[in-house]
CSV table of C-alpha atoms and ligand atoms in Angstrom, one decimal:
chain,number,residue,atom,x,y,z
A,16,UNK,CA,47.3,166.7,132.0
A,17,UNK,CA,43.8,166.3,133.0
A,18,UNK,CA,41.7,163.4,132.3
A,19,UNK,CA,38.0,163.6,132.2
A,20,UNK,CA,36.7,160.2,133.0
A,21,UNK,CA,33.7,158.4,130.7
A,22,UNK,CA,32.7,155.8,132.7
A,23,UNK,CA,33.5,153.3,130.2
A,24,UNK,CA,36.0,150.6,130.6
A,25,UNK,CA,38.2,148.3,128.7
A,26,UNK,CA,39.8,144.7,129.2
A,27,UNK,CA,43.2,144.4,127.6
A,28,UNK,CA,44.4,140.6,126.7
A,29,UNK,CA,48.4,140.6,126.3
A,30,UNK,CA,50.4,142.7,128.4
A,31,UNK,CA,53.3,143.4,126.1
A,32,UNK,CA,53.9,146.3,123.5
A,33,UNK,CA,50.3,145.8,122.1
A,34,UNK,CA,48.2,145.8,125.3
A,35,UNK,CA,50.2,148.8,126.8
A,36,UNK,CA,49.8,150.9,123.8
A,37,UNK,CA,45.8,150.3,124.2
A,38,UNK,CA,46.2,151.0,127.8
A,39,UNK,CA,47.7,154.2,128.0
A,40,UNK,CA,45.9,155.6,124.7
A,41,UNK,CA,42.3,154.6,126.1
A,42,UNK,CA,43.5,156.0,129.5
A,43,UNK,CA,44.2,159.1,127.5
A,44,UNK,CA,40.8,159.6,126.5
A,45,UNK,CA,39.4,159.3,130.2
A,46,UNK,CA,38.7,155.3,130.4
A,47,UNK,CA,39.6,152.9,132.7
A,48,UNK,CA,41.8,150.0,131.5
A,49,UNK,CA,42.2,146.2,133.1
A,50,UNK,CA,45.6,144.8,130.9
A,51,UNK,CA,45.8,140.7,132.0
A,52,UNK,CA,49.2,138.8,130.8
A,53,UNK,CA,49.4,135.6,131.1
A,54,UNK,CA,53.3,135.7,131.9
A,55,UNK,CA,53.7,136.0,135.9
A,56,UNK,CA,56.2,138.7,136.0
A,57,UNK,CA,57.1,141.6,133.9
A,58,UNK,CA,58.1,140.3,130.4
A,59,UNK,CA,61.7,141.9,129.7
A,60,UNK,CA,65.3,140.4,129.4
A,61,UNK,CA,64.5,138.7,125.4
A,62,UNK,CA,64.0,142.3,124.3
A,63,UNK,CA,65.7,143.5,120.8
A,64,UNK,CA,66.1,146.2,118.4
A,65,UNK,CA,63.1,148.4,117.3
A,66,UNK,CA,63.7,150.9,115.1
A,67,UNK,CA,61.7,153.8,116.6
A,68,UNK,CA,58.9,155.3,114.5
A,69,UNK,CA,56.8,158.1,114.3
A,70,UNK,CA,53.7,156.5,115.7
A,71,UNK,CA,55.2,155.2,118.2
A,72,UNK,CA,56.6,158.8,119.7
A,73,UNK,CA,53.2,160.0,119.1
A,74,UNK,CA,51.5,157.5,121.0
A,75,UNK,CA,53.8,158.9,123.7
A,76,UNK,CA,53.1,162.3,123.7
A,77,UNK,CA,49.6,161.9,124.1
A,78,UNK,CA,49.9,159.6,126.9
A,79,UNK,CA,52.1,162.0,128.8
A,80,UNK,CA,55.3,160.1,128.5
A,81,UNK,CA,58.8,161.6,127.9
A,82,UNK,CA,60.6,161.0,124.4
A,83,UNK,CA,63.5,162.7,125.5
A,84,UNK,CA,65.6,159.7,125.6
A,85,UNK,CA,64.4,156.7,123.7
A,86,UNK,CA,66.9,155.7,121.8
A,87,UNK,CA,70.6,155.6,120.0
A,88,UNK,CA,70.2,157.8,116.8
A,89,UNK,CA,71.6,156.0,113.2
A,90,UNK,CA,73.7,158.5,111.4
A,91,UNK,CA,74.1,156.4,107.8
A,92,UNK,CA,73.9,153.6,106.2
A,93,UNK,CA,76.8,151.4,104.7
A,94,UNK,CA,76.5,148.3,102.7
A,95,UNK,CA,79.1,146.1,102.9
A,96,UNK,CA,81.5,144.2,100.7
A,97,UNK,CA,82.4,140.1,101.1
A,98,UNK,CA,85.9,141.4,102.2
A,99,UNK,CA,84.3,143.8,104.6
A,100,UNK,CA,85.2,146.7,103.0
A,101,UNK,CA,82.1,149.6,102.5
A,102,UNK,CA,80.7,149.3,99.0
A,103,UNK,CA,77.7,152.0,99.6
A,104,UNK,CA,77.5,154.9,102.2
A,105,UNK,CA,74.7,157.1,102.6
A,106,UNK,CA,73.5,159.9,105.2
A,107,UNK,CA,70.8,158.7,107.1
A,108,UNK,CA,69.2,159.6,110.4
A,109,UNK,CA,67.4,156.8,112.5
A,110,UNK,CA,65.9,156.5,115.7
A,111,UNK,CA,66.6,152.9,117.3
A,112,UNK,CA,65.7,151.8,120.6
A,113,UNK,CA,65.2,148.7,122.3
A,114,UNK,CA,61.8,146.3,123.2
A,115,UNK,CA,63.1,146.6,126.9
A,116,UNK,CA,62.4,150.5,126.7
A,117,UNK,CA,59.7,150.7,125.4
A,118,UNK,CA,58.0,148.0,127.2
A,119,UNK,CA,59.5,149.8,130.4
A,120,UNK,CA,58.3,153.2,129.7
A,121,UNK,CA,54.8,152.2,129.3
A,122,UNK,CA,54.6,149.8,132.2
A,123,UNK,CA,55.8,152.7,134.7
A,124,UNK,CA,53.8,154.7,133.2
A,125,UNK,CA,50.7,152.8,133.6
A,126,UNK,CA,49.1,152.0,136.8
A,127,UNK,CA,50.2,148.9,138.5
A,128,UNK,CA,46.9,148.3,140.4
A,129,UNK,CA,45.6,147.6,136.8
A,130,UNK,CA,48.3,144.9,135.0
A,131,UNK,CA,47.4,141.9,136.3
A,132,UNK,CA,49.7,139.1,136.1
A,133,UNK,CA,49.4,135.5,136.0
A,134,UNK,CA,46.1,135.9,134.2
A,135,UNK,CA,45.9,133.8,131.2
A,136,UNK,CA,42.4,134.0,128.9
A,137,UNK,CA,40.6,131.1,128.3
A,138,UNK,CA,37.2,132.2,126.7
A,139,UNK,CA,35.4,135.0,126.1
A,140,UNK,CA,31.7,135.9,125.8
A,141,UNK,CA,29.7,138.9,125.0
A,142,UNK,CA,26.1,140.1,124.9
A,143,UNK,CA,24.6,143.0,124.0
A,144,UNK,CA,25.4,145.0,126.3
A,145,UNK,CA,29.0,143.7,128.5
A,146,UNK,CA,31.9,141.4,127.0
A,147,UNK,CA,33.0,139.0,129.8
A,148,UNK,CA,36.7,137.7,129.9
A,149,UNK,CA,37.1,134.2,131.2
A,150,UNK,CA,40.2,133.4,133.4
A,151,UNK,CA,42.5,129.9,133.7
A,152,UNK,CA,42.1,130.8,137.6
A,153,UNK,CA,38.2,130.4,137.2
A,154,UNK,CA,37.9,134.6,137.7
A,155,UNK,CA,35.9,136.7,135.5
A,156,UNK,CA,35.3,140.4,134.3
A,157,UNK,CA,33.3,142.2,132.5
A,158,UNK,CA,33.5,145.5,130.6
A,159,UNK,CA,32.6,147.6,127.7
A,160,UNK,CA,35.2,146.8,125.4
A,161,UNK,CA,37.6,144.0,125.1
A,162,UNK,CA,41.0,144.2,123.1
A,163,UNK,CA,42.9,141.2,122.0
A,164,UNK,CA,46.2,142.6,122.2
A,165,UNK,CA,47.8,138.7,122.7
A,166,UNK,CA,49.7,138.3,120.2
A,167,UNK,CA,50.7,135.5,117.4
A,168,UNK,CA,48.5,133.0,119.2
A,169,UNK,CA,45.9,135.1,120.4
A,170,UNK,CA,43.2,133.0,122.7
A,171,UNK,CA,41.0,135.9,121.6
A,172,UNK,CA,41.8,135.6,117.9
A,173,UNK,CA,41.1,131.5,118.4
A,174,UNK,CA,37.8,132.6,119.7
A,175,UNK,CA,36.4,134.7,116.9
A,176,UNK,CA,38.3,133.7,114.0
A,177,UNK,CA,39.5,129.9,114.7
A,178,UNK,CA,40.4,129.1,111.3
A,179,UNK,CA,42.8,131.8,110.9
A,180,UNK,CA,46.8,131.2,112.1
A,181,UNK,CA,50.4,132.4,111.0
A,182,UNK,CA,52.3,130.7,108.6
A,183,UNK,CA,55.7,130.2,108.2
A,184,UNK,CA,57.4,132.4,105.8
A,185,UNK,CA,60.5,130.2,104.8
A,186,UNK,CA,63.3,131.3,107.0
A,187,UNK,CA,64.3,132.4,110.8
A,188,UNK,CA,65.9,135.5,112.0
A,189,UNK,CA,68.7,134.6,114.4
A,190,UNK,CA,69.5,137.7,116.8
A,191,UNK,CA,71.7,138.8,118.9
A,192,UNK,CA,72.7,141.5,121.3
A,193,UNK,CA,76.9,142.4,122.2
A,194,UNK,CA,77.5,144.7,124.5
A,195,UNK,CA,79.8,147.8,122.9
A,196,UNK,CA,82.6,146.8,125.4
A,197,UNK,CA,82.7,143.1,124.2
A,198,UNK,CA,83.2,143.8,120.4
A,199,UNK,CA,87.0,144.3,119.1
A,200,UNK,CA,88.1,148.1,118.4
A,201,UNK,CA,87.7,147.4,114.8
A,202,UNK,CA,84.3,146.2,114.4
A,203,UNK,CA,83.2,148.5,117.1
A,204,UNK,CA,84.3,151.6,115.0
A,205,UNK,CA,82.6,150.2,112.0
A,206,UNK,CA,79.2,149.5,113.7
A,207,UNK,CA,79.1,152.3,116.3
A,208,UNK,CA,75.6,154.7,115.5
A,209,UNK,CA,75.6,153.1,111.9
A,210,UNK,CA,72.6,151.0,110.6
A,211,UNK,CA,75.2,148.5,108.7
A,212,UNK,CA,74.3,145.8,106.4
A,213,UNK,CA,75.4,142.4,104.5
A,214,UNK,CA,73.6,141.2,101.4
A,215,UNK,CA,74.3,137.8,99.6
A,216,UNK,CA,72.4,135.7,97.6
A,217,UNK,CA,69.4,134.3,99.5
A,218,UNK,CA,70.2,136.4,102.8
A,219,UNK,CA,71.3,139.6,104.3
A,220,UNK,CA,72.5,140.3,107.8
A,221,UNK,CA,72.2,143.7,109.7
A,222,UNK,CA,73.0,145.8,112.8
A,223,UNK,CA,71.9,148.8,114.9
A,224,UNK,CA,73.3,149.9,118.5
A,225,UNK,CA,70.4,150.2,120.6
A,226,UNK,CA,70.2,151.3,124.5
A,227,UNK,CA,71.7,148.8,126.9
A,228,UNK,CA,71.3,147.4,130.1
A,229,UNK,CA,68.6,149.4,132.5
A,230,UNK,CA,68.0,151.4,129.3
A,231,UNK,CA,71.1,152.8,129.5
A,232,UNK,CA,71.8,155.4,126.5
A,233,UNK,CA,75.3,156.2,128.1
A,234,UNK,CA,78.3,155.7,124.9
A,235,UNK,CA,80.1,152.5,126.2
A,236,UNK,CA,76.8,151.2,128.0
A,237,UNK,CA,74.8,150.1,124.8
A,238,UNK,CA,74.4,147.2,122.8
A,239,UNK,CA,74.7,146.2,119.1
A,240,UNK,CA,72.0,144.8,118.1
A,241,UNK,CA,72.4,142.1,114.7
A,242,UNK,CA,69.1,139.7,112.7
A,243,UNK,CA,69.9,137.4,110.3
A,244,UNK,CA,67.9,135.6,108.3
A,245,UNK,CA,68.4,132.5,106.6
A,246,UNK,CA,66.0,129.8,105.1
A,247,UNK,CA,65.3,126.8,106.5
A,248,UNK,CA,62.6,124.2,105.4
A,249,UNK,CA,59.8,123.8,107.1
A,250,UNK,CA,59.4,120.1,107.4
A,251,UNK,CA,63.0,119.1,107.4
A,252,UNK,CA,64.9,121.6,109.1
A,253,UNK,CA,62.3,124.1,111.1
A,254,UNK,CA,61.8,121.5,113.7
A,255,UNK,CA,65.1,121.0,115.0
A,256,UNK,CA,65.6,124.7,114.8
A,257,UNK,CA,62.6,125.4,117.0
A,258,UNK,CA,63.7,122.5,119.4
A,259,UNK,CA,65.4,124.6,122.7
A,260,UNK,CA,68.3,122.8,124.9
A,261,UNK,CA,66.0,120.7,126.9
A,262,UNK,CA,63.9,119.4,124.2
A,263,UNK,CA,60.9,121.1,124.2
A,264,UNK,CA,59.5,122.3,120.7
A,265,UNK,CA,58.6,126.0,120.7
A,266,UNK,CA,55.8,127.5,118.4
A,267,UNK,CA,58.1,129.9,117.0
A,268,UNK,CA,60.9,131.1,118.5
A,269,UNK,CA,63.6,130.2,121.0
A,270,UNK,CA,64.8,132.7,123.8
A,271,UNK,CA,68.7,134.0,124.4
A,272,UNK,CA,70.2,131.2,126.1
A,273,UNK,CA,67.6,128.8,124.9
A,274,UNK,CA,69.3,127.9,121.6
A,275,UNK,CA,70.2,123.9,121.4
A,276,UNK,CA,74.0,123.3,121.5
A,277,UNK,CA,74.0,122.0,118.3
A,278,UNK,CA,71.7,124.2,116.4
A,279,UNK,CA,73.9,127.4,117.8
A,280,UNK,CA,77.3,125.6,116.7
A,281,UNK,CA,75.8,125.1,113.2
A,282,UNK,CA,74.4,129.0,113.4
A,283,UNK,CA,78.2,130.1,114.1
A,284,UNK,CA,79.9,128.0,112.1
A,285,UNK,CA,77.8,129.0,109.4
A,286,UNK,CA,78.1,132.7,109.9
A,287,UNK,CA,81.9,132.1,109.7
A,288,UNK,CA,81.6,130.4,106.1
A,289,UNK,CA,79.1,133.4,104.8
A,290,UNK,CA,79.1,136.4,106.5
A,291,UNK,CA,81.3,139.7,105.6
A,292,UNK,CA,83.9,139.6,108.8
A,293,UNK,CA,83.0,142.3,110.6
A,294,UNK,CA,79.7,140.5,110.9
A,295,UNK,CA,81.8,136.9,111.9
A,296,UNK,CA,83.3,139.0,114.9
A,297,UNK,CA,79.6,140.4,116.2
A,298,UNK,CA,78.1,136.7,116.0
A,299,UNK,CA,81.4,135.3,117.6
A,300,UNK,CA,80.9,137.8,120.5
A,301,UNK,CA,77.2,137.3,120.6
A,302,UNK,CA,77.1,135.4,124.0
A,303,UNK,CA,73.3,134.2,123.8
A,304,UNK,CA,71.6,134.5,120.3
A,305,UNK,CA,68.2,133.5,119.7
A,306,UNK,CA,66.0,133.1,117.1
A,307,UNK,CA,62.7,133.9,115.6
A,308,UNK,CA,60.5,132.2,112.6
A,309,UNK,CA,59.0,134.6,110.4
A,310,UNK,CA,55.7,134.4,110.0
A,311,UNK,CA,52.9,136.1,107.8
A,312,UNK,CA,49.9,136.4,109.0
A,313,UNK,CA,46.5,138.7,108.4
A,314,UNK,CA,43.3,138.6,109.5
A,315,UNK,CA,39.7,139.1,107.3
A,316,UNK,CA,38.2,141.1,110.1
A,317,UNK,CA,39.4,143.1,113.4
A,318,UNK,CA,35.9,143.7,115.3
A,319,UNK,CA,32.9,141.4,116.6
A,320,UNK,CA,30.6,142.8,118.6
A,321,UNK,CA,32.3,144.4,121.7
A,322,UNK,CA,35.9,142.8,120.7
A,323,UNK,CA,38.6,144.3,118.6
A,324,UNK,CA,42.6,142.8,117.7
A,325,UNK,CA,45.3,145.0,117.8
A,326,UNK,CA,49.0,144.3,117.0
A,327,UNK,CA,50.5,140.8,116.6
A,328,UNK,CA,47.6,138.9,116.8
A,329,UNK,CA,45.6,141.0,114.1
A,330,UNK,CA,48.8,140.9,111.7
A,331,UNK,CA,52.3,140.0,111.6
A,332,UNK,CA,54.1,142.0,108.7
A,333,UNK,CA,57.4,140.9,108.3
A,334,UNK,CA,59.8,142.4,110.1
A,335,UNK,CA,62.2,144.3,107.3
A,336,UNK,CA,59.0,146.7,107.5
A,337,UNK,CA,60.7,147.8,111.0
A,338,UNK,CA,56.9,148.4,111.7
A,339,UNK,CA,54.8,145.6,113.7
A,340,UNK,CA,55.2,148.1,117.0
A,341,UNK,CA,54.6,151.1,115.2
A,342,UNK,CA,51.8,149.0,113.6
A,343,UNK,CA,50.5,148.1,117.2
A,344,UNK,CA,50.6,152.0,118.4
A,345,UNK,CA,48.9,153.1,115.4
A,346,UNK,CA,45.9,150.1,116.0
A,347,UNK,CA,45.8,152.0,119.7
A,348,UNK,CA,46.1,155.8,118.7
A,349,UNK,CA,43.4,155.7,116.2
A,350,UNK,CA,40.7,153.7,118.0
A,351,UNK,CA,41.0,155.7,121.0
A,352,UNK,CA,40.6,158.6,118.4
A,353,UNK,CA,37.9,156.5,116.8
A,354,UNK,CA,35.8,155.9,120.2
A,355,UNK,CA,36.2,160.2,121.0
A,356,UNK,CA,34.5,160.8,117.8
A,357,UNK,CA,31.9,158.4,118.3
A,358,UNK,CA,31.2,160.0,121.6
A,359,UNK,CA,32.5,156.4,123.3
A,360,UNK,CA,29.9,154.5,121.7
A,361,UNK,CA,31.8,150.4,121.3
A,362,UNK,CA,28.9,149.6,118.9
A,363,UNK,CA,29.5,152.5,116.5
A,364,UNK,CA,32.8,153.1,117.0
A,365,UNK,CA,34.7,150.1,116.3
A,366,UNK,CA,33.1,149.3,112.2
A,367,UNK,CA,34.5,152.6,111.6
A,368,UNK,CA,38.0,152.0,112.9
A,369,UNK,CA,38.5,148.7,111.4
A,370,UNK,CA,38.7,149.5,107.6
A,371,UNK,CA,41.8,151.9,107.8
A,372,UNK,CA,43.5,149.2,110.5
A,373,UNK,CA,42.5,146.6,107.9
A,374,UNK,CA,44.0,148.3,104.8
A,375,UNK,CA,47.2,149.3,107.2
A,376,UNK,CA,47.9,145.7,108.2
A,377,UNK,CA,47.5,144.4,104.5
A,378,UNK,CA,49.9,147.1,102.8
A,379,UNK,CA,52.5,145.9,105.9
A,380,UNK,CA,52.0,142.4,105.2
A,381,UNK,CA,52.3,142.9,101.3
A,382,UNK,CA,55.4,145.7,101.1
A,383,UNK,CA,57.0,142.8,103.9
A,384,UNK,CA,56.8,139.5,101.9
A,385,UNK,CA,57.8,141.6,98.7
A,386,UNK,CA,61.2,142.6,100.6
A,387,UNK,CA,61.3,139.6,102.4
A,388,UNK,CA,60.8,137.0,99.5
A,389,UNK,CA,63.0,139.3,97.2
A,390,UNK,CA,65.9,139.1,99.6
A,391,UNK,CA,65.7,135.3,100.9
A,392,UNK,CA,64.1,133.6,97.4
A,393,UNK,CA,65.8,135.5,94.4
A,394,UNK,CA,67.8,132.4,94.1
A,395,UNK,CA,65.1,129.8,94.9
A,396,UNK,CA,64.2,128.7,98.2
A,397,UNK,CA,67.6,127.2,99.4
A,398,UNK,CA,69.9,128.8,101.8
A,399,UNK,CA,73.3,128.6,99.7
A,400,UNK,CA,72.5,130.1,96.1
B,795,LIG,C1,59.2,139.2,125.6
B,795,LIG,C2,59.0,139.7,124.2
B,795,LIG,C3,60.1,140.3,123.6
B,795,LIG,C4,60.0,140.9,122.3
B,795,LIG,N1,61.1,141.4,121.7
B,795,LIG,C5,61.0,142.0,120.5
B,795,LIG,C6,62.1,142.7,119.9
B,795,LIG,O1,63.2,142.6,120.4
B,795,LIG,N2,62.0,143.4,118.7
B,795,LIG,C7,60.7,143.4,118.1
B,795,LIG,O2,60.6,144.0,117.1
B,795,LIG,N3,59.7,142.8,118.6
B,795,LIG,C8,59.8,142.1,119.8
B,795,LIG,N4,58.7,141.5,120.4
B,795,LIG,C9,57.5,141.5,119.6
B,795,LIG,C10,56.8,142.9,119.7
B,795,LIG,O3,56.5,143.1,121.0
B,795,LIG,C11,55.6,142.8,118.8
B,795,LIG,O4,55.9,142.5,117.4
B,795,LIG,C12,54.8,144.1,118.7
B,795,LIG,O5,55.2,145.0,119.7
B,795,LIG,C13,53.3,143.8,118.9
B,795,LIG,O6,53.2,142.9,119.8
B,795,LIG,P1,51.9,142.5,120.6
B,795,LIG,O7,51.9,143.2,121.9
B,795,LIG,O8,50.8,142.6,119.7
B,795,LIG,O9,52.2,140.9,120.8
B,795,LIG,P2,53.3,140.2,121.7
B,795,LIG,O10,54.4,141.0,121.9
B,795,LIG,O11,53.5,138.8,121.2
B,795,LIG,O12,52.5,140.1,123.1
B,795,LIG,C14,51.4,139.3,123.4
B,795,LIG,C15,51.2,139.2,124.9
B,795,LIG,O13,50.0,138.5,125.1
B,795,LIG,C16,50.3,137.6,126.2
B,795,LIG,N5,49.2,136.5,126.0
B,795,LIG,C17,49.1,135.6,125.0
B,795,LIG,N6,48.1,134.8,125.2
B,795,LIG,C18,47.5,135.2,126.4
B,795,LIG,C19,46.3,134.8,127.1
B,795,LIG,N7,45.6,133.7,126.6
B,795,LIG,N8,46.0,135.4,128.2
B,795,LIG,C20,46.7,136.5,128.7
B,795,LIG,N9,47.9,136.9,128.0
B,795,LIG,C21,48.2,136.3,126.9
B,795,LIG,C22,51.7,137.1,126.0
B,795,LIG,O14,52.3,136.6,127.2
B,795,LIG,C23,52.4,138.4,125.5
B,795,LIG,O15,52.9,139.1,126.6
B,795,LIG,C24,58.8,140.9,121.6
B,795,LIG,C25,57.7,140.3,122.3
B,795,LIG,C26,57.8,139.7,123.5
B,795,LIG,C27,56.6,139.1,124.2
């Protein structure tokens, strides 16, 4: 594929998902792309399930990169009983893949000399004609477009919009990855290339196999992947929840092997008392789970000037919409569209992409608290209805 270079030139902020869509779709329309993560080496390892959608394969064809083999397909869907026994079947066909592949496919894909590491944002200023990104190390640089791609606590979104900030949604998703070869034969055979699920008052629980280590799509080399989510109050119980092993309070979530002793002994007992068994055997042979708030958040406006958000740190549906990465490939595909058909103009281009990424973010948000608050709160807001 041939490129015809613009000229112009983009500064991405956030080096995960988000910033690498941005990079390799704006590269695909012939402009030159700076990503800076603050994170000093590549970010995989805490990498999940992602179930695989169509945006996201399109954002790959364009940008030249192969969807051969990204992911484990889903061949139904079974509901489970208490007892474990199936109470619903039906036929369908899913895509999943994992964080780690995805984030590895655009990273090799996009030009190392341009991902900078170790460069963490600290301000941002813009005049009429440049937007200058300001670094922790004191460096600087300047460009024609700058895209806050840095996710739930965006230093850009703190700069243009410092009111705005996630809230907590009422209750956690703890995760967790087995490999196929550590799961008994009987919960293997249930699980294996099924998209499997266990409702109960004021919860559900669910699992996907996704790709395993080094990507690896090979039957026996994979992973089941499991979330759960259960309410937790936010001033009595959050806190503890968010506290890691050595003490320190995170924001929102705690990486695999981070989990505090206790909180992970009262995650499993728990799971023992509630969930379906099949389920008690994949959190039993879940060597590290971890855990992630869920959040809501959505922003009034995406653009300012020469500055656009994308992804994460524009909105955070919640995640039974399977759809914050497609979310954050769609925010990339359609304003490198945006910025063809406005002849690469920032200025003109970027009002008239915000409106459809605006109404996409708030139909995400909306159709996720509606299955979210439907599944967790039915019963009220406690965790045993
Ligand atoms: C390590 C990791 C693992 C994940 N695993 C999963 C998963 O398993 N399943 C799933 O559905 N989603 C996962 N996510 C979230 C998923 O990537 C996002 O929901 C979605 O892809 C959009 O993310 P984003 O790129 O907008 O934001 P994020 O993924 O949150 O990325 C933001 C990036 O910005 C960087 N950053 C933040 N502030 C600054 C700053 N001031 N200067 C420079 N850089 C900054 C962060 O280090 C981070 O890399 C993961 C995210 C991370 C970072």
């Amino acid at each position: 594929m041939t490129i015809k270079p613009t000229g112009n030139r983009a500064i991405v902020i956030g080096g995960s998902l988000g910033g690498l869509f941005v990079g390799i779709m704006l590269r695909s329309i012939g402009w030159d792309v700076d990503i800076y993560e603050r994170s000093e080496r590549n970010l995989d390892s805490r990498g999940g399930g992602i179930v695989l959608q169509p945006d996201v394969i399109e954002a790959f064809q364009i940008a030249g990169i192969s969807t051969q083999a990204l992911g484990v397909v889903a061949h139904e869907r079974y509901y489970l009983n208490s007892d474990g026994s199936i109470a619903q079947s039906m036929p369908m066909r899913q895509m999943l893949t994992s964080w780690n592949l995805l984030y590895g496919s655009m990273r090799r894909h996009f030009p190392s000399e341009h991902y900078h590491y170790g460069k963490y944002l600290t301000d941002v200023q813009q005049n009429g004609e440049q937007v200058t990104a300001i670094f922790a190390d004191g460096t600087r640089d300047a460009a024609d477009l700058l895209i806050g791609a840095d996710g739930p606590n965006s230093t850009v979104r703190q700069h243009v919009l410092p009111r705005e900030r996630y809230r907590y949604a009422g209750y956690v998703a703890y995760r967790g990855l087995v490999n196929e070869n550590e799961l008994s034969s009987d919960a293997k055979a249930l699980f294996t290339e099924r998209f499997v699920f266990y409702q109960f008052p004021n919860s559900h629980i669910l699992q996907y196999v996704i790709p395993g280590d080094r990507e690896s799509l090979v039957p026996g080399e994979r992973r089941f992947n499991w979330v759960w989510y259960v309410n937790y109050d936010k001033t009595t119980e959050l806190p503890s929840i968010l506290t890691d092993k050595q003490g320190k309070h995170r924001d929102y979530s705690i990486p695999p092997g981070m989990l505090a002793p206790a909180v992970e002994q009262e995650m499993r007992s728990y799971a023992n008392t509630v969930l379906a068994p099949p389920f008690q055997k994949l959190v039993a042979a879940t060597q590290e789970p971890f855990v992630q708030a869920i959040l809501d958040m959505g922003v009034p406006q995406m653009t300012f000037g020469r500055v656009a958000l994308v992804g994460d740190a524009a909105f955070i549906p919640r995640p039974h919409t399977a759809a914050s990465t497609a979310k954050a490939a769609a925010n990339a595909s359609s304003l490198a569209d945006t910025l063809v058909k406005y002849n690469h103009n920032v200025i003109e281009a970027l009002p008239a992409w915000e409106p459809s990424q605006l109404a996409y973010g708030r139909q995400l948000m909306a159709s996720g608290q509606l299955m979210g608050d439907r599944s967790q709160f039915r019963y009220g807001k406690s965790r045993e209805a």
